[in-house]
Structures are given as structure tokens and as C-alpha cells.
Amino acid sequence: MRVIPSVCTFCGVGCGIGLRVQDGRVIGVEPQPRHPVSQGQLCAKGWATSFAIDAAKRLTEPLIKEHGQFRRASWDEALARVAEAFRTALEEAGPQSVGVISCARASNEDNYAAQKFARAVLGTHNIDHCARICHSPSVAGLALTLGSGAMTNSIADIDEAELILVIGADVTENHAMIGARILRAQARGATLIVVDPRKTRLARLANIHLQLRLGSNIALLNGLLQIILANGWENRAFLEARCADIQPLRRHLAELSPELSSALTGIGVAELEQVAYLYSHARSAYTAYGMGITQFQSGTNNVIAVSNLALACGQVGRPGTGINPLRGQNNVQGACDMGCLPNVYPGYQDAADAAVQAKFATAWGRPAPAHPGLTSLGMTQAALDGALRALMIMGEEPVLTDPDQGHVARALAALDFLVVVELSLTETAKLADVVLPAASFAEKHGTFTNCERRVQRVRQAIAAPGEARCDWQILGELAARLGYPGMAWSDAEAVFDEMAGLTPIYSAMSYPALDHRHGLQWPCDADHPQGSPLLHAQGFPRGRARLLPVTQVEPDECPDADYPFAFTTHRLHFHYGGGSMTRQSPLLERETPAALLFMHPDDGARLGLRDQQAVAVRSRRGRLETRVHLTDDVPPGTLAMPYHFREAPCNRLTNAAQDPQSKMPELKACAVAVEPLPLAARPAGATDHASL
Ligand code: SF4
């Protein structure tokens, strides 16, 4: 048996694993003992990695759909079909009629190739990925306040924090090894404050849990800052030395009072004052947040409110402090870094900047696309409008993870042509005209970038099943068929080297440099050849940081007589994303085999429901059937549901109302109604889960 060092393929923590390989198969995993992030540990998902890539459920050959049925095809026939479809769309409707949705689970090399394929081969900025629905508001909001949208500090800084503030993040479930680190920090004396409308596991263990009303994040953060400023608890030296004028924000907040903030959030005045005092007086306060901040139509302003609080208290730019968005997927940070966003080239180089356009046009030998690009949800709408004709989706599952599932399915059906590059036949792949089999992370060389900006190597441990190929190879072959020879890389390292040569924040990185230690954190350039564990110690990318006035915005859809419950979505420790990988594991599937609707017992009693009873849930967009789980995890009047389960896809219910700045849909809040189903009813696809 050999053990090949690699990185966990699930969440953005980026734990170090060893793939145990025997007879050409990954038979298990083990933690890397001295890994700086995971420190010799893994969560339940990490231990189950080998099931996610098991060859039994994998696609091994290209598939072409004819008369509604898939048939096997050769690579030559499938790639010819894809190239012909893109060529036809380009000739008939121009480069705005085609697009690519890349993948936050794929490597940096695959994502670099995806955006180069879109821009240099198809001639469009229509390139996006699932960061749109997780942390696009972080990229937009922190760019406005600090000039950089990534985690400011490292995961290890949790060990140095005197106070840890977690807002809208279910850390023990979704970023388990960070959750464990936070609990160890609390055990050695750090104060843990959790802000969440649900009683998460971390909230139950926290020193203080602020169980705010769903969607009242800005009211809470503004309320805390108003108390801090009114009492003179702000860090004046930091504000004078490092920030632009705070006066507009001070005047804006003067309209508030603790009593008004309490009324808006449902949190008592005494608790607000206690948290304001503790946060502003902590020697080091580490702020971490998740999609409970970003997935609102006010997502960008929510992020700005987090930033305002940290800046006003000087809790940025030192060890143990910082503004730290917890990125969801294993390489969502990398996919953003690689420029798989319509408005930026690799390294966040502005796609609208003429000098940047000229730089890439020269390097790639193709002119920059003429038009601004569409986001993933913009492409969905363009497909429905008939403006988008051909689309490539690499390894993403928008049918399960995007809001308003019916809307997404109608949009994909409206395309002239859909090609999906995937490991297995997902719900999205089933809708494709052509499906191309992809190699998994264990079957190729490459790099992933975790949420603390750490770029780490993954190495080929086994051969890909059947004829599956790396995404960058597939894209290179398609590029050649479309007349562009500039993507014929010899190997993954050649892709990385081309990218690093064009991306200043990665410019001092190379495979040998990354091999030398457990990766490097960007910016890693001539001034920082060892990388940058801490950002903004001396200055901000935009010079002085900005504190921007923001105002509470209610969710687009609030409960009413027809839809009386507030509804939110969440994730479970044992599953990940649309479940296409974790649900391959019998161990994980045994723990939580079916979707449940989390409801407070008081609401259950009012509706005459008993625990585990079958119910129908309706919103203005769709209906599903599931079982109810009576628990005080949620407050009365608020329901929650995990989104991993195709049998009860909660995004059939969610609202596509968007944040005007980042185009983030409001996945965290909508209104629903619940009806009991007959006692004998068993929801479609339901599994017996008496163990719950
Ligand atoms: Fe994998 Fe995330 Fe668990 Fe670490 S915390 S083992 S990266 S799923």
C-alpha cells in the first residue's frame, strides 16, 4: 500500500489527507499528521473521501443524448458534437450567446483553463461558478472596504484570539476542523460569541448566543457599532492611522438607539451592550462569517456591516483578529482567484481595465471580449430569454443548489445545447445533450486554494476510470477543434506556470515551492516569497480602509397570511453540496439519509404535527414533500431545511431575488406554508430514518 499526500475534496478548510492506494484503488484515507490546518485530524466527511470517487458510480465514457436517451460515444464524436454546437451558436448569435460555468471543486488548473477557454476561445466574459451563490458578496463588499475579498487572517490565528465572533456560520457542521479549533480556543479561555437565528451546535456551546431574527444582520451589526461609538469604545488610533473618515458612518448610526436595535433584531438591550463591550475591548477579536451573512439580497451590505464593526474596533491586521469569510467548497477561493468570474481576469485583475485587457490579449494572442459578462444567474435568465444558446457546466449542480429549481430546469431546457463535464450522472447532467467524464482530484495533478488563501498540491494517486480525462485536457482539445492552439499544455504544471506568470498574487509560486511545505498563502510574489499568512498588517490594498454607511434591508419575501412561516436553508455535517459525492458513502448516508423540515415544537403543536410526520411545504415557486423534525434548533415561526437531498430539494422553494451589487440570490430567506399529509403518507423518495 502507498500513501499519496493530498487535500480533502470537500469543504474550504483544506485539510491534509493521505490517500491509501492499493492495487490501483483508493481504499481509504488518513490525516496528514503535521498538516498546519488539520493537525492530524479529519471530520467525518474527510474520512469518507474514498467513497466519493469510487469507480462503481463514475462516468467512464462520453455520453450523447438522442431521442431523450443517452448512448455511449467516443471522445472524438462527443468533442466534435460539442465544438460544432459552440461554433454554430457563435456564428449565428455571437459570443454573448455562449457561456461556461466552471467548478469550485475542480483544480486551479482546470479553472484557469475554463476562463481562458471562455475568453480566448469563445470570446466572452460569460464565465462564472458557484461562488456567485456563496461568497460573491464577500468579494464585492470587502473589495469596497479593504480592497481585497479574501480571509484577512489564517485559520491558526484562532489560537491567538481572545474573543471569537461567529456570524451566520454553522461551523461545526460545515467547516468542522475550524469548528473544532474554535472550541479548543474557547476551552483555553477565549470568549465565543455566536450570532445565528438557529441554535446551532456551536451556538449551544458558546458563551453568548445572539439568536437574532432571520434577516436582521445589518440591524444587529449597526446596533453593536452604535453602542460602541456612543460609549467611545472605538479604536481611535487605528481609525486615524488606517481608515478614511468615519464621520458619515457616525452620523448615519446616530439615528439608532439600543432600544430600536433591540426591536429590529429581537435581541435584548443588555445583551447588545455586553457584546459591544466585549468585542471592542478584546485585545484580539477574530471575526468569522458564512452564508448566513452573504445569502441575502442585502449580502454585500451585510459584509460591509461586518467590516465596519471590525475596522472601528481596530480588529484587523494583527494576529488573532481579522475579517474571515469561511469559503464553502474546497476550491471556491481558487476558482475566484483564477478569474472564473465575469468581471475579473486571474488574480482579480479588472476585466474592464484596458491595460489588463491588453496584457491578456498579448499573452493569449486573442483580443479581449468586447462585452461585459453574465453571472451564472444572468446566464440562466439569458437562456430563458433565448439569448444564451450553448452552455458548458463543469462539475456543478445548479438544479439542486441554485434558487427556484423549476426556473433553473426550464432555463437549461431552453438552451440549444448543454454540455456537462462531471464525475457521475448528476441531476444537472441528466439534462445535458452531451456528458463528458471527468477525472477526480485523486486521478490528476493540480492545486487547490483553501479559505485562508493556502495553495496546496494534489497528486495523481490512481488512474482515472475508463476514459475520464482532466478538465483542462478536455478544454484544450475543444479549443484546438475551435481553431485555438494556445491551450495545448503538456501537463498540469505547465498550466500552473502559465497562470502564475500572469497572476501577480501567485507570481512566486511553483510546484517545487508548493511541494516544499504545506502550500503557500497568497499574495506570494517577489516581496513575499514565503507567502502571506496575515493581510493588511501595514496597509490596505486600497490605501485607507473605508467605513461605509449601510441600512437594514428586510428579506424580499416575509411571512404573510398565505405563507406564514419564514424559511431558511442550511447544511448538515454528514453531507456536502448537492450530495453527489457524500451520498455515495454508506457511512455518511446512514447518519442522515433524508431531508427533514426543522420546526419548533410549538409550531408543530399548533399544526397538530408529531415528530417525523409527513408534510408538504409550499412557497410561491414550488412544493415538496418531506418529514418534519420538531426541535428548538429553530425559533417559533421559522423553518429550516438542508439542501443536500434531491428527493426533497429545498431550492424548489427558495427565492431568486438578488443582491443588486453581487447578484447573490436570497437563498437564506423566503416565506412558506406547511400542510400535514395523511398520517400513512410517505414522502416520495423518503428513507426510513428512525435513527434520527
Ligand atoms: Fe474535509 Fe472540510 Fe472535513 Fe477538513 S473540515 S476533513 S476539509 S470536509
Coordinates of C-alpha atoms and ligand atoms in Angstrom, one line a residue, residues 7-17 37-38 41-47 49 171 173-179 328 330 573 576, ligand 1:
V7 CA -6.0 17.6 0.2
C8 CA -9.6 16.9 1.2
T9 CA -12.0 17.4 -1.6
F10 CA -15.0 18.7 0.4
C11 CA -15.0 22.0 2.3
G12 CA -12.8 25.1 2.0
V13 CA -10.8 24.3 5.2
G14 CA -8.3 22.3 3.1
C15 CA -7.3 19.6 5.5
G16 CA -4.3 17.5 4.6
I17 CA -5.1 13.8 3.8
V37 CA -4.6 23.3 9.1
S38 CA -5.9 19.9 10.2
Q41 CA -7.4 15.2 12.3
L42 CA -10.2 14.9 9.8
C43 CA -14.0 15.3 10.1
A44 CA -16.5 12.5 9.1
K45 CA -16.6 13.7 5.5
G46 CA -12.9 13.7 5.2
W47 CA -12.6 10.2 6.4
T49 CA -13.3 10.6 0.8
V171 CA -19.0 26.0 11.7
E173 CA -21.3 21.3 10.6
N174 CA -19.8 22.9 7.5
H175 CA -16.1 23.7 8.4
A176 CA -15.7 21.1 11.1
M177 CA -12.0 21.4 11.7
I178 CA -12.3 25.1 12.1
G179 CA -15.2 24.5 14.5
G328 CA -17.7 26.7 1.3
N330 CA -12.7 23.0 -1.4
H573 CA -22.3 17.8 9.0
Y576 CA -21.9 18.3 1.3
Ligands
SF4_1 FE1 -12.5 17.8 4.6 FE2 -13.6 20.1 5.5 FE3 -13.8 18.0 7.0 FE4 -11.4 19.1 6.7 S1 -13.2 20.0 7.7 S2 -11.8 16.9 6.6 S3 -11.5 19.9 4.5 S4 -14.7 18.3 4.9

